[in-house]
Structure formats: structure tokens, C-alpha cells
Short mmCIF file of C-alpha atoms and ligand atoms in Angstrom, two decimals:
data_model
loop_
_atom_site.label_atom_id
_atom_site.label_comp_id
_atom_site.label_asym_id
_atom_site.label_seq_id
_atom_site.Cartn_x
_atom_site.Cartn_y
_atom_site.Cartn_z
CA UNK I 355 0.00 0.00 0.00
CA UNK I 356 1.39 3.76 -0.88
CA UNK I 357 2.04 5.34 1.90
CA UNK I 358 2.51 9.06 1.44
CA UNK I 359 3.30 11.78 3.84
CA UNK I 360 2.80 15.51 2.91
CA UNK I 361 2.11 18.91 5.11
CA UNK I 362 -1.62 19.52 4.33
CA UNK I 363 -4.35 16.67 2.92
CA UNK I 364 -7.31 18.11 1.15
CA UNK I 365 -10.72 16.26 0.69
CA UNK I 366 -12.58 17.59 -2.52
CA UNK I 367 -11.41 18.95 -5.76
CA UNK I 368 -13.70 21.83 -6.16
CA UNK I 369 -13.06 25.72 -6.33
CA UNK I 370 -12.52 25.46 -2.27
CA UNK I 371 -9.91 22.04 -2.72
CA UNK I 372 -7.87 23.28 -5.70
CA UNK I 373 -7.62 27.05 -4.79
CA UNK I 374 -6.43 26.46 -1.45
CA UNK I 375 -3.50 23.66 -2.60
CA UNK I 376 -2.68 26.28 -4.94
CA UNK I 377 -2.57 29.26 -2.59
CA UNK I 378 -0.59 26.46 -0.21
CA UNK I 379 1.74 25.94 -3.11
CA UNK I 380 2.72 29.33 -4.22
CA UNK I 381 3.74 29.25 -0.92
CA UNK I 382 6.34 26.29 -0.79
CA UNK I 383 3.98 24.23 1.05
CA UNK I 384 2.71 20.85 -0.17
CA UNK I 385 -0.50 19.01 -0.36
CA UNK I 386 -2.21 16.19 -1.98
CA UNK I 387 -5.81 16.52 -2.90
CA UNK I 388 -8.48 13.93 -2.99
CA UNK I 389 -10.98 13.62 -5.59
CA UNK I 390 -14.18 10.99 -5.08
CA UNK I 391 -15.86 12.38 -8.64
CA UNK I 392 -13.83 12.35 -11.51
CA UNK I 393 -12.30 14.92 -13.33
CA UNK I 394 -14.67 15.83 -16.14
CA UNK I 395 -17.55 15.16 -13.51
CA UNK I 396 -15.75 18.11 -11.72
CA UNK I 397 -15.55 19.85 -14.57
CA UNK I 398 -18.86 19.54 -15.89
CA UNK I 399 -20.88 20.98 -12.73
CA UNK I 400 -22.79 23.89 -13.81
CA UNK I 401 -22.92 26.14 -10.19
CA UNK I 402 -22.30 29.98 -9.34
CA UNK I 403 -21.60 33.11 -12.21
CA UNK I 404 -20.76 36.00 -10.50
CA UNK I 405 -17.28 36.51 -8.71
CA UNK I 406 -16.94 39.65 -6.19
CA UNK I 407 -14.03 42.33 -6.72
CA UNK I 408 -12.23 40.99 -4.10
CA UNK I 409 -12.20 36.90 -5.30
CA UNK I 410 -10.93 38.44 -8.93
CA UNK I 411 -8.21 39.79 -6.89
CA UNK I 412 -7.58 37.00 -4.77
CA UNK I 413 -7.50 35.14 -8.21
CA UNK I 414 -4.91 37.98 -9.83
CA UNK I 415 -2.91 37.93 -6.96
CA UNK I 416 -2.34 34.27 -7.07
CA UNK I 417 -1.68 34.22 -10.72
CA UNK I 418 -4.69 32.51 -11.90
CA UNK I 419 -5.77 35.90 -13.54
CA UNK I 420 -4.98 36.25 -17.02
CA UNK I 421 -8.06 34.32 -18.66
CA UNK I 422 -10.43 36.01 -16.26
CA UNK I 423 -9.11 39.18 -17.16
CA UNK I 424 -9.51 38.32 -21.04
CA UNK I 425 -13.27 36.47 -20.92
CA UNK I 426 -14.48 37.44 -17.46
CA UNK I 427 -17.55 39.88 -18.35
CA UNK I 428 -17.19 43.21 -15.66
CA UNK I 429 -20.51 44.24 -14.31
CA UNK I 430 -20.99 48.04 -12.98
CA UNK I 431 -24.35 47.11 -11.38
CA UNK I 432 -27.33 45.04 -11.42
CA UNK I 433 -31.24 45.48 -12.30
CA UNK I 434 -33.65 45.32 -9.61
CA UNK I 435 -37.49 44.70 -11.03
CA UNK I 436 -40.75 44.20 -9.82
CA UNK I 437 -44.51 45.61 -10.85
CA UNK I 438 -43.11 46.12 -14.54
CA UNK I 439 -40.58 48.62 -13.54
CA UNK I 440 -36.68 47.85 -14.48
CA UNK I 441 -33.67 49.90 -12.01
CA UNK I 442 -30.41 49.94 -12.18
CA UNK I 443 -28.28 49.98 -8.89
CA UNK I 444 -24.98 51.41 -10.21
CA UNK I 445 -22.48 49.46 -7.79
CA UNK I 446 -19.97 51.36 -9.38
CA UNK I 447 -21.07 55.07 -9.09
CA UNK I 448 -22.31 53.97 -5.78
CA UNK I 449 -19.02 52.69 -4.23
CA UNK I 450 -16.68 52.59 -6.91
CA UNK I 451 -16.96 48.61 -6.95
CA UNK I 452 -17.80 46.07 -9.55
CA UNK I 453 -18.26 42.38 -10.20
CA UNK I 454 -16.91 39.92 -12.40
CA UNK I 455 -19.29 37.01 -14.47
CA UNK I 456 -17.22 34.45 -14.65
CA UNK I 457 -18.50 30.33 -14.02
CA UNK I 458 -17.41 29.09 -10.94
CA UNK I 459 -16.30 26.09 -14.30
CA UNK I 460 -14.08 28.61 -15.60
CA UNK I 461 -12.49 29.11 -12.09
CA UNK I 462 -11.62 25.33 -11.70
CA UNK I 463 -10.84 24.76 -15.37
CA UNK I 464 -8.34 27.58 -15.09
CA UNK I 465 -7.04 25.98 -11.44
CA UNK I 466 -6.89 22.61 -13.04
CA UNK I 467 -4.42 23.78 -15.74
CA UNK I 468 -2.52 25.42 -13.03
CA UNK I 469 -2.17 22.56 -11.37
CA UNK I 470 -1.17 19.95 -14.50
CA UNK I 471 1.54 22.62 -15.33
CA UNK I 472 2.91 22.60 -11.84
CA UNK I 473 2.68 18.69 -11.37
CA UNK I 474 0.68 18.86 -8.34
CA UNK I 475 -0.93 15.87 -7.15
CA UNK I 476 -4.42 15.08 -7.12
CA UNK I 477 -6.28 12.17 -6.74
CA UNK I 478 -9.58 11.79 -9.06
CA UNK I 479 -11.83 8.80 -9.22
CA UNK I 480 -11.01 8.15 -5.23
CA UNK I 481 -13.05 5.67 -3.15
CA UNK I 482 -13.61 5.07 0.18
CA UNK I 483 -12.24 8.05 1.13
CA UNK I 484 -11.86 8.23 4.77
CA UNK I 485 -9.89 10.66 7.28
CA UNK I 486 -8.43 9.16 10.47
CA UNK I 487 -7.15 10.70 14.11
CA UNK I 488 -7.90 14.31 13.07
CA UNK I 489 -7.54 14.78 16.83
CA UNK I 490 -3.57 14.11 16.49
CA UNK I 491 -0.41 15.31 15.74
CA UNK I 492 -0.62 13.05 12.19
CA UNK I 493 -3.91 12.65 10.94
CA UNK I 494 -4.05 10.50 7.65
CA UNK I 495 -6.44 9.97 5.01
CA UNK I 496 -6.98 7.02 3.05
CA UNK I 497 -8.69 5.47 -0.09
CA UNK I 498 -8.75 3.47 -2.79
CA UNK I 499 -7.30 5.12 -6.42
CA UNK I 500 -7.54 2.97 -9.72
CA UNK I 501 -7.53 -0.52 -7.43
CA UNK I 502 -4.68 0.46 -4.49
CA UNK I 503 -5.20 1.69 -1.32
CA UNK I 504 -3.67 5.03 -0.24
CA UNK I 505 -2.55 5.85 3.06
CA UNK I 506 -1.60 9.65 3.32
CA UNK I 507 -0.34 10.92 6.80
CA UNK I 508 -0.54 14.69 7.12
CA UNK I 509 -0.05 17.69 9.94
CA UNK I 510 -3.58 18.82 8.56
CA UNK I 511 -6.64 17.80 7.07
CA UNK I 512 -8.32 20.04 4.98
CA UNK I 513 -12.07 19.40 4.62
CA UNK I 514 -13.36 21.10 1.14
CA UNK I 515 -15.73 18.21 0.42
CA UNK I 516 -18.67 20.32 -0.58
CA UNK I 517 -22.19 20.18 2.06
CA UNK I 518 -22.49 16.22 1.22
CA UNK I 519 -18.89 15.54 2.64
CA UNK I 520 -17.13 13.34 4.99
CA UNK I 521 -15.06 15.80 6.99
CA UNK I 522 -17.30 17.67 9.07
CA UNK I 523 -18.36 14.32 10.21
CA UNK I 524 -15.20 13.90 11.75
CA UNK I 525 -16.02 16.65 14.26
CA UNK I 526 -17.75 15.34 17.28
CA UNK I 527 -21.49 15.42 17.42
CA UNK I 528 -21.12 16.70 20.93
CA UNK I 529 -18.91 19.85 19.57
CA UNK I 530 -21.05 20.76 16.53
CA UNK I 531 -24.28 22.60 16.04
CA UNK I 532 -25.82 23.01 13.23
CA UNK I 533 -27.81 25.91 12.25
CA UNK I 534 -29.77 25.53 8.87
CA UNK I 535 -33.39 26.51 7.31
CA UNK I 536 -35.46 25.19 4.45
CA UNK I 537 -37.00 27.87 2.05
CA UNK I 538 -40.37 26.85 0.24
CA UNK I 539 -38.90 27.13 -3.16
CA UNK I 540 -35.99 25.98 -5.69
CA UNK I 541 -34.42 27.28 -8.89
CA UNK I 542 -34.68 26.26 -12.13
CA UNK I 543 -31.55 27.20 -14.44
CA UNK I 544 -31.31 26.85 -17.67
CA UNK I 545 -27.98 27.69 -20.08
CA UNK I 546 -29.00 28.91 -23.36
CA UNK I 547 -26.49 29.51 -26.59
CA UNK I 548 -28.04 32.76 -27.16
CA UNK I 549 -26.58 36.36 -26.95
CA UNK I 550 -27.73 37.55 -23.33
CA UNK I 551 -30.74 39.92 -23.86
CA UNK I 552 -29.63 42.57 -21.05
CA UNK I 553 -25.65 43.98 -20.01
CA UNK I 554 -26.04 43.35 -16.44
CA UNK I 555 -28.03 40.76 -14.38
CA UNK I 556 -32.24 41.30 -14.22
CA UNK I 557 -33.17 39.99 -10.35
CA UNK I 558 -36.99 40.63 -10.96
CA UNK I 559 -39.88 39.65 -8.41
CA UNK I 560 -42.68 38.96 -10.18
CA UNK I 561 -46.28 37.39 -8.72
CA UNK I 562 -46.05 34.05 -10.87
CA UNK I 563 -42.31 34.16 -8.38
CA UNK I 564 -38.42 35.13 -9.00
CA UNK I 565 -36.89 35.05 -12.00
CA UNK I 566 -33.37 36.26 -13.39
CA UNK I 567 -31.49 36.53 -16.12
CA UNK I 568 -27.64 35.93 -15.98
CA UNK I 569 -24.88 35.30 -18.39
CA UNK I 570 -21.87 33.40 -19.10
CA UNK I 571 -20.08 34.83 -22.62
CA UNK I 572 -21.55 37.03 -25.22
CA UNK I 573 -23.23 33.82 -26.48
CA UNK I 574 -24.47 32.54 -23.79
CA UNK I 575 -27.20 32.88 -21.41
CA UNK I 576 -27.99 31.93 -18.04
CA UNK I 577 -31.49 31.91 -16.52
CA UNK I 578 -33.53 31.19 -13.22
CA UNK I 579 -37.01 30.76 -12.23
CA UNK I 580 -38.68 29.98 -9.02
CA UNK I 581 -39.90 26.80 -8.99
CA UNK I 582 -41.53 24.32 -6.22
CA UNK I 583 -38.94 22.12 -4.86
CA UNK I 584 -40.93 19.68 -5.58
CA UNK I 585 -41.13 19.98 -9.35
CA UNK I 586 -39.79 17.21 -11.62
CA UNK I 587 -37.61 18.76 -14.52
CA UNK I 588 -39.15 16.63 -16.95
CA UNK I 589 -42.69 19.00 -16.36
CA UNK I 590 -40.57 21.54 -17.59
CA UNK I 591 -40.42 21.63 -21.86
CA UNK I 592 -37.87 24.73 -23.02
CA UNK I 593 -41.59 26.17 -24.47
CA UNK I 594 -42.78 26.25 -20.82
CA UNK I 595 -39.37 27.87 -18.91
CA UNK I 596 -39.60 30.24 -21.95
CA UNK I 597 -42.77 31.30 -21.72
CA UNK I 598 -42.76 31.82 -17.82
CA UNK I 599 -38.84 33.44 -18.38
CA UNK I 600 -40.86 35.83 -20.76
CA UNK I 601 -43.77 36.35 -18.45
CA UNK I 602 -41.86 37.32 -14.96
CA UNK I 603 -38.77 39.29 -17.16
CA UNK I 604 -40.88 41.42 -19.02
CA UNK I 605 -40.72 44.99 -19.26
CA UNK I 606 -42.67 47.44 -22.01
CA UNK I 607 -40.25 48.20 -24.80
CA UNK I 608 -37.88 45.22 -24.07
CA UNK I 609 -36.95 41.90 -25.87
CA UNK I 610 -36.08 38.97 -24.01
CA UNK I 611 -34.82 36.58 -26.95
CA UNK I 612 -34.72 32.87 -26.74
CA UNK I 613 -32.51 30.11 -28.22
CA UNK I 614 -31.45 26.50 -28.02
CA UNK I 615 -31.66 25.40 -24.37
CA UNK I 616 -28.46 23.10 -23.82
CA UNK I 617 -28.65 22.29 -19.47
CA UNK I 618 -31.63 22.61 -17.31
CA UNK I 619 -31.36 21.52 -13.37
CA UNK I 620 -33.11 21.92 -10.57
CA UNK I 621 -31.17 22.76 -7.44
CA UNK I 622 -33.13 23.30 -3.90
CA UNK I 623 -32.02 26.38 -1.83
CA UNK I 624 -31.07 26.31 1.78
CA UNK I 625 -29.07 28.22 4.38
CA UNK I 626 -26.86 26.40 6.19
CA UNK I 627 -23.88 26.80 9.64
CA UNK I 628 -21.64 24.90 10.87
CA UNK I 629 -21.06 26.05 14.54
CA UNK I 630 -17.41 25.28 14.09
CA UNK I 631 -14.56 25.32 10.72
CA UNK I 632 -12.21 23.80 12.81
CA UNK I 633 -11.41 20.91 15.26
CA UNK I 634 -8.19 19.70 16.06
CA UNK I 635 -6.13 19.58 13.24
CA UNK I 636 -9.33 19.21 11.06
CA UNK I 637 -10.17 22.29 8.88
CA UNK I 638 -13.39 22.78 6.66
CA UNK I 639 -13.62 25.02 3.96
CA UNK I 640 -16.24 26.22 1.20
CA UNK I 641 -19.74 24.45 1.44
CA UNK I 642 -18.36 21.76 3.56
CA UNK I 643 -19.32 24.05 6.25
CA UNK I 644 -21.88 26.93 4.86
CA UNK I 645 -24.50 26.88 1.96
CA UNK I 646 -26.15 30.12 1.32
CA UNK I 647 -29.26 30.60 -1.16
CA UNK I 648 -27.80 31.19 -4.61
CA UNK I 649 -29.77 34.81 -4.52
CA UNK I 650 -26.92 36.96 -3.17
CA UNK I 651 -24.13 35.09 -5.33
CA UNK I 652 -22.29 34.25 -2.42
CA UNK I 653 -21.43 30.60 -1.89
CA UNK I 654 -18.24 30.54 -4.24
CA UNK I 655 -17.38 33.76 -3.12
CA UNK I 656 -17.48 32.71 0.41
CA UNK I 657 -15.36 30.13 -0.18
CA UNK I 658 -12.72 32.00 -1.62
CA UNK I 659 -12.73 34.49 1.24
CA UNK I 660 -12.42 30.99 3.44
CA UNK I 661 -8.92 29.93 1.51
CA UNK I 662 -7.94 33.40 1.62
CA UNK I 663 -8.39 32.81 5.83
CA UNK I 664 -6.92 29.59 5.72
CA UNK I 665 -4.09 29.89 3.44
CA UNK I 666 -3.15 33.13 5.25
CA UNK I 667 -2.90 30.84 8.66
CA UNK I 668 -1.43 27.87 7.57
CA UNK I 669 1.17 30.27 6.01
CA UNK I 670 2.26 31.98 8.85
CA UNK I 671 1.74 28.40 10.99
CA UNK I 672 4.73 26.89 8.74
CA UNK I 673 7.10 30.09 9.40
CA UNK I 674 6.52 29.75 13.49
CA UNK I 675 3.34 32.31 13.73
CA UNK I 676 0.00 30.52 15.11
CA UNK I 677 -2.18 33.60 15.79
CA UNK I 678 -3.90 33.37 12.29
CA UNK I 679 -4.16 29.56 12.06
CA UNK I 680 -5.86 29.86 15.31
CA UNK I 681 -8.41 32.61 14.57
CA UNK I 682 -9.60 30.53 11.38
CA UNK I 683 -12.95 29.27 12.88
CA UNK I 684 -13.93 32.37 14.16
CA UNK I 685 -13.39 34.71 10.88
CA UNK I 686 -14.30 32.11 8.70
CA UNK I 687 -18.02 32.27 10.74
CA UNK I 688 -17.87 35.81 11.35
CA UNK I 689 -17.95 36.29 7.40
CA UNK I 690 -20.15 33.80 6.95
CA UNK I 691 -22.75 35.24 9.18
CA UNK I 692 -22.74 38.73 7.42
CA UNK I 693 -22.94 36.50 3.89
CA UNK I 694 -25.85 34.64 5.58
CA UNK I 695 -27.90 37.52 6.89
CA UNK I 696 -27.54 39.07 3.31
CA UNK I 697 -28.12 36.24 1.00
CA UNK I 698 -31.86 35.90 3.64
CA UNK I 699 -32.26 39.76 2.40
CA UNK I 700 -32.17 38.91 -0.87
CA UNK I 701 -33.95 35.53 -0.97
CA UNK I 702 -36.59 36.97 0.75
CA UNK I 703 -36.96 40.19 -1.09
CA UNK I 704 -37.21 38.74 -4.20
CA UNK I 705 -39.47 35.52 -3.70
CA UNK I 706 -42.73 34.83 -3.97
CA UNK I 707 -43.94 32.44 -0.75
CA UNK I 708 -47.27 31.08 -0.75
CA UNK I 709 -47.28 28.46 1.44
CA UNK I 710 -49.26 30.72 4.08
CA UNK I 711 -52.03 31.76 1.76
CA UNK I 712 -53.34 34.42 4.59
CA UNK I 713 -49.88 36.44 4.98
CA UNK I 714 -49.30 36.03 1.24
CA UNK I 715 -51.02 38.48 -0.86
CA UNK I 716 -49.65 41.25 2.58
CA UNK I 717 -45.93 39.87 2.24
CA UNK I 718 -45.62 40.65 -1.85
CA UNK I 719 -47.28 43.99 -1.36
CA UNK I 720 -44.82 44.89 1.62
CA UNK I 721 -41.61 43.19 -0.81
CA UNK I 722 -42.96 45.40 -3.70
CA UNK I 723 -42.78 48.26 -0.65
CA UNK I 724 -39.41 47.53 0.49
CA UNK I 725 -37.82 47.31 -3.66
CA UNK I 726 -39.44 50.61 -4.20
CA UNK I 727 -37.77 52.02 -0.70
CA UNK I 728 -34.40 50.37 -2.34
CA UNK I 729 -34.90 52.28 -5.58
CA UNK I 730 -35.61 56.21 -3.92
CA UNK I 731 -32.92 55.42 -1.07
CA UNK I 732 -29.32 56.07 -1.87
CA UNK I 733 -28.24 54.71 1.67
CA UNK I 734 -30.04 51.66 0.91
CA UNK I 735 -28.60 50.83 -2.58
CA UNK I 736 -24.87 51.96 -0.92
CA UNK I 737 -25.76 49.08 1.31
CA UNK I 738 -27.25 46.69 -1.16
CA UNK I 739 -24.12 47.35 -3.45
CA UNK I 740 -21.69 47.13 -0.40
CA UNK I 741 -22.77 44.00 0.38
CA UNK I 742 -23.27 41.89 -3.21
CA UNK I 743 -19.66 43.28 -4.70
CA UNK I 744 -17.99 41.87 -1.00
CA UNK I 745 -17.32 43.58 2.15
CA UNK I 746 -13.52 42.52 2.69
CA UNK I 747 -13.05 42.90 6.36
P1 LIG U 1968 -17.99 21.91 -3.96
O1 LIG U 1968 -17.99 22.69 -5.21
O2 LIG U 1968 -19.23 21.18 -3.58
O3 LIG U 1968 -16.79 20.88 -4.05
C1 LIG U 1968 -16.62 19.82 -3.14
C2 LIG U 1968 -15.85 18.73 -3.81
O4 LIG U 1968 -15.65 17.67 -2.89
C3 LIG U 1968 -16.61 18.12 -4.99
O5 LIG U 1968 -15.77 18.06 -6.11
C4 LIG U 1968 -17.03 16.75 -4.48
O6 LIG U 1968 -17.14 15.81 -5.54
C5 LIG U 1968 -15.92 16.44 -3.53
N1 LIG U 1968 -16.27 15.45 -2.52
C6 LIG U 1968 -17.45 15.30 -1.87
N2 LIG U 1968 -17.38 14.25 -1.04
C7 LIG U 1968 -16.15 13.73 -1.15
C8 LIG U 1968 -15.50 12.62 -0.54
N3 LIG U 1968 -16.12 11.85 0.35
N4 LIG U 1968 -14.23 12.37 -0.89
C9 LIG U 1968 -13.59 13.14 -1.80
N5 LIG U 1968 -14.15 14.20 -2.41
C10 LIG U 1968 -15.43 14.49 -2.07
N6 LIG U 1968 -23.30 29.63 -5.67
C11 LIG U 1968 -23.47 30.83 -6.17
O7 LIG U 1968 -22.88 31.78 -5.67
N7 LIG U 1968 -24.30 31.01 -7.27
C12 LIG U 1968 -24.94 29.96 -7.88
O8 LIG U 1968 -25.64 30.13 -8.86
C13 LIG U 1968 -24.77 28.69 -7.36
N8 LIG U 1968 -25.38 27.63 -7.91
C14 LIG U 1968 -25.21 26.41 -7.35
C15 LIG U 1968 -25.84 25.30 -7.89
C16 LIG U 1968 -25.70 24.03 -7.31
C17 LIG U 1968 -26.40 22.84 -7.90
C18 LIG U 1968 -24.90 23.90 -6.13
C19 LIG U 1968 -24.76 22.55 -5.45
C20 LIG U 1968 -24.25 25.01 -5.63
C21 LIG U 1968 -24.39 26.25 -6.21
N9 LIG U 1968 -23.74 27.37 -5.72
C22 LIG U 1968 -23.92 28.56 -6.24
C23 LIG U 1968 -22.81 27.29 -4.62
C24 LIG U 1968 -21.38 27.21 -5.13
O9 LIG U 1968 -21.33 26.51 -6.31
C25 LIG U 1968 -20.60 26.57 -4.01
O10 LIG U 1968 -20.60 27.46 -2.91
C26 LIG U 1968 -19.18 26.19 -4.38
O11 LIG U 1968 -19.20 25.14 -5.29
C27 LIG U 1968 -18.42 25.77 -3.13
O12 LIG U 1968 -17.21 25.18 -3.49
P2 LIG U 1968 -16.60 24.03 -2.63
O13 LIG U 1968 -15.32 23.68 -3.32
O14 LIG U 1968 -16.55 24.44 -1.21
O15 LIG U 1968 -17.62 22.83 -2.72
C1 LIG U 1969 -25.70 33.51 -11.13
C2 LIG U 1969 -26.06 32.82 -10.01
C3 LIG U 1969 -26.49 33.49 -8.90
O1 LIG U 1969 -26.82 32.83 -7.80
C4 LIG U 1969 -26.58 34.86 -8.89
O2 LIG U 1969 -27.04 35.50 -7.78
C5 LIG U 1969 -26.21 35.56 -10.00
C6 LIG U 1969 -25.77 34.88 -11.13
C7 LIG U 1969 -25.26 32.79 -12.33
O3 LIG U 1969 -25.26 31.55 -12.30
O4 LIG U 1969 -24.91 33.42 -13.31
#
């Protein structure tokens, strides 16, 4: 059996996994990461668009800019709609910031080729994977890769498995709480090879429910619609999605045009805390210990801020300094609490919920209220546009 030792072992090969062993490495310190899915399945998973000012420059600073800087598509604001009315909230005359569309695919694509050129290792196609005595001085992870075991002994574990993971399992029931809430209501996305039919993002609340339109390239599209989480895809033909996509994005005077629909998912939205990002020498990173609602954008952008955290510690950890390794957990949550509260505020602005018929018809009314105090309030969109471009504490 291969037994491998190296300074840092990191579960999951997603943005959260392959960022942080390349912040680690631009460093001069090692890891191995381990991959159940394989590499195109990676690859192929169709998540978040919109990257804040602050991840581009995480991603500049650690040399994984130049593509982003070429294709990434830089947004001054976003639209805001609701009773037929369209308004822009210029993020950039507002605060001077902006935000970058670029899929969270693009991200890991770009990663990945970092990571061939350097030689780093990572282990797709795992099984079993399994993490061992995080409570010690050398935890080890092990699993099975193309028939033969691994055995990997480590000073840390990283946990960056993504919400269905393994690692923060490893924590002891009796030293995690978990903090999480359902909402009444999914997302349907849809990609579309078809020129996007606005410059910036439409987040419009409509009474059919949410919809928005997003982008990936000049050629492509990217749309949402509120759904129920418990419709089946296959009740959804591209006539139908079209049709309500037309229906809650329309405006007087304004085209939205269709084309060939090439991915359609459903994807349920919850809020979710870990009490804890660390235990031991176990760390977790990325959705392995926070999901947000996609509203806000946050989730990849909160996991970028967590690397950021974590790289910065295990840095100084490896030249003598623990102060920063040891204030992980509690910035890590402290951000993610101020994502949380947000990505609520816009979830809940923007949403239609039914499921108390009485309070229903009152609660769109006072939503409609609260977009139209957004749109006359210039303290309100500075805080709106503060928050959804990235605070950076
Ligand atoms: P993940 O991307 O989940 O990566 C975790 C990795 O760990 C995966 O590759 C997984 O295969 C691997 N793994 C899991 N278990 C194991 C194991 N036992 N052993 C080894 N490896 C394992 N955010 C937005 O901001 N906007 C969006 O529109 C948006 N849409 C989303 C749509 C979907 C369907 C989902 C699930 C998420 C979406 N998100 C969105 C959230 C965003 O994509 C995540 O916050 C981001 O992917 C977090 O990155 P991560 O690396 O922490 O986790
Ligand atoms: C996209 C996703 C989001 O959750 C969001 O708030 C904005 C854009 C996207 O996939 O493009």
C-alpha cells in the first residue's frame, strides 16, 4: 500500500480544494488533494456566475488571472425589477466597486491547468475516502485510487468536500451545532447559446415568483425561475421555462430573446452553519461548512474568502506564527454570518412564498414596498451594493 506523507491533505477537488493547494503551493507548502468524482464530472458541474471584486483579486494575486481578465464579463451594477418597472443599482457610481461574471467552471478549469503545469498531485476517481485521528499530531487519510489503497499521513486535514462531505463528520457530534433553514422554493436554471438579452443581471420579483437573467459569454445565457422544490424537470419543456422566463422578465419596450436550451437543473435552496470550521487539526472550507441561497451570489465567493483565511494561517503556521491559524474558525463564521444575513435579504426580497395563503397576498405587497424604498434610497442601494460586490473585512 502507498504510503505518502505531505504537510496539508485536502478532501474535494472543487473551487474550495484546488484554490487552497494552490494558494498552499505558491507558498512552498505541499499538499495532496483527494478527488471521489472524476475529473470531467468536476468539470462539468454547472454552479455559481458572479465573482466579487475581491475573489478576482484574490485570483490575480495568485496568478490565476490572465483568462479572467480576457473572458471574465465586468458588471458596474445590477437590475432590480418588480410591478413592470426595471432599475439599475450602479455598484460602481455607488461605491466605486464592480463584479466579475465568470463560471465558478471557468475558475476550476483555469485551477486545473494550473495545477497539470505545476505537477501537483491530485487524486480523481477516489473511493472510500476516509480521514483518520484528526484529533492528532498526524492525521491520515486514506482510499482506494484505480484498485490500491492510499494511506496519506498529514499535519492537517483540509475538509473542502462540498455540504455532502465526509469531513465535518469527523467533528464530534457533541462539539457541533448546526444551524440551517429550508426555504419553500428551488431554482430552475437553464444555459441557453443565445446572446444575453440585457448587459447586467435582471433579479426581478414577479407574482407568478423570482426570476433572473444571468450570463456566461456574449453567447451565452444563463437563466432562473422559481420553482416548487418539488417539481420534476421533466414538467418543464424549453416552451414552458420560456414562456414563464418571458412572463416574470418582461418589461414594455424590451426583448427577451430565446434560443437553443443546452442544461436545465433543478437545485433546492437552503441556508446552512456549521457552529465550528475547525477541530483539532481538522479544517473545513467552502460548502463543507456553509451553503447560502444562490440569490446573493455568495457561496463561491465565500469560499474563496475561506482559503484566503486559511491559506493566510497555515502560512504563517509553517514560518513559526499561530495567531492566524488559530483565529480561522472564528473569521471564517464571522464572514459567513454577514454572507448569511444578506443572501436571507435577498432571498426573501425577491421571492414569492405562498405556502401561508393568509400572509401572502400582505408579504408581496410589503416586498414590492421595500424594492421601491431600495430604488428612492441612496443609503439603501450603498448598502445593497456594499454587500453583493464583498465587504472585505
Ligand atoms: P464543492 O464545489 O461542492 O466541491 C466539493 C468537492 O468535494 C466536490 O468536487 C465533491 O465531488 C468532492 N467530494 C465530496 N465528497 C467527497 C468525498 N467523500 N471524498 C472526496 N471528495 C469528495 N453559488 C453561487 O454563488 N451562485 C450559484 O448560482 C450557485 N449555484 C449552485 C448550484 C448548485 C447545484 C450547487 C450545489 C451550488 C451552487 N452554488 C452557487 C454554490 C457554489 O457553487 C458553491 O458554494 C461552491 O461550489 C463551493 O465550493 P466548494 O469547493 O466548497 O464545494
Ligand atoms: C448567477 C447565479 C447566482 O446565484 C446569482 O445571484 C447571480 C448569477 C449565475 O449563475 O450566473
Amino acid at each position: 500500500m502507498p504510503h505518502e506523507r505531505t504537510r496539508v491533505a485536502i478532501i474535494g477537488a472543487g473551487p474550495s480544494g484546488l484554490l487552497l493547494a494552490w494558494a498552499l503551493r505558491q507558498s512552498g507548502i505541499d499538499s495532496i488533494v483527494v478527488e471521489n468524482r472524476s475529473r470531467d464530472y468536476v468539470l462539468g458541474r454547472i454552479r455559481a456566475g458572479v465573482l466579487e471584486q475581491g475573489s478576482v483579486e484574490t485570483l490575480t494575486r495568485l496568478g490565476l488571472g490572465d483568462r479572467l481578465a480576457r473572458e471574465g464579463l465586468v458588471h458596474d451594477g445590477i437590475y432590480l425589477q418588480w410591478g413592470g418597472e426595471r432599475q439599475h443599482i450602479d455598484f460602481a457610481e455607488l461605491i466605486g466597486r464592480t463584479v466579475t461574471v465568470y463560471g465558478q467552471q471557468e475558475v476550476v478549469k483555469d485551477l486545473m491547468a494550473a495545477h497539470d503545469a505545476a505537477g501537483s498531485t491530485v487524486y480523481y476517481d477516489s473511493a472510500d475516502v476516509a480521514v483518520h485521528g484528526v484529533e492528532t499530531t498526524s492525521p491520515r487519510v486514506t482510499f482506494t485510487h484505480e484498485g490500491e489503497a492510499h494511506d496519506i499521513t498529514a499535519d492537517f486535514i483540509v475538509g473542502a468536500d462540498g455540504f455532502h462531505g465526509i469531513c465535518r463528520s469527523a467533528i464530534p457530534a457533541s462539539e457541533l451545532a448546526l444551524y440551517d433553514r429550508t426555504y419553500p422554493y428551488a431554482w430552475l436554471g437553464i444555459l441557453a447559446d443565445v446572446a444575453p438579452s440585457t448587459d447586467e443581471l435582471i433579479y426581478a420579483l414577479h407574482e407568478d415568483g423570482f426570476a433572473m437573467h444571468s450570463m456566461r459569454s456574449p453567447h451565452v445565457s444563463r437563466l432562473y425561475l422559481q420553482v416548487d422544490p418539488a417539481e420534476k424537470i421533466e414538467a418543464w419543456s424549453d416552451e414552458r421555462i420560456w414562456e414563464a422566463l418571458q412572463v416574470r422578465l418582461g418589461v414594455d419596450g424590451w426583448n427577451l430573446t430565446e434560443g437553443p436550451i443546452t442544461e436545465k437543473s433543478i437545485t433546492p435552496m437552503r441556508s446552512f452553519v456549521a457552529s465550528r470550521m475547525d477541530y483539532k487539526n481538522l479544517f473545513l472550507v467552502g460548502d463543507a461548512g456553509h451553503i447560502v441561497p444562490p440569490t446573493g451570489a455568495k457561496g463561491l465567493n465565500s469560499a474563496i474568502t475561506d482559503v484566503t483565511l486559511l491559506a493566510a494561517g497555515l502560512i504563517d503556521h509553517y514560518a513559526g506564527d499561530d495567531t492566524r491559524l488559530a483565529g480561522y474558525g472564528a473569521a471564517s463564521l464571522g464572514n459567513q454570518w454577514r454572507v448569511q444575513q444578506f443572501s436571507q435579504w435577498m432571498t426573501e426580497l425577491l421571492h414569492r412564498d405562498t405556502t401561508d395563503l393568509q400572509s401572502a397576498d400582505f408579504n408581496y405587497r410589503s416586498q414590492r414596498g421595500r424594492l421601491d424604498y431600495v430604488s428612492r434610497s441612496a443609503h439603501a442601494q450603498r448598502a445593497l451594493a456594499e454587500q453583493y460586490t464583498g465587504l472585505g473585512f
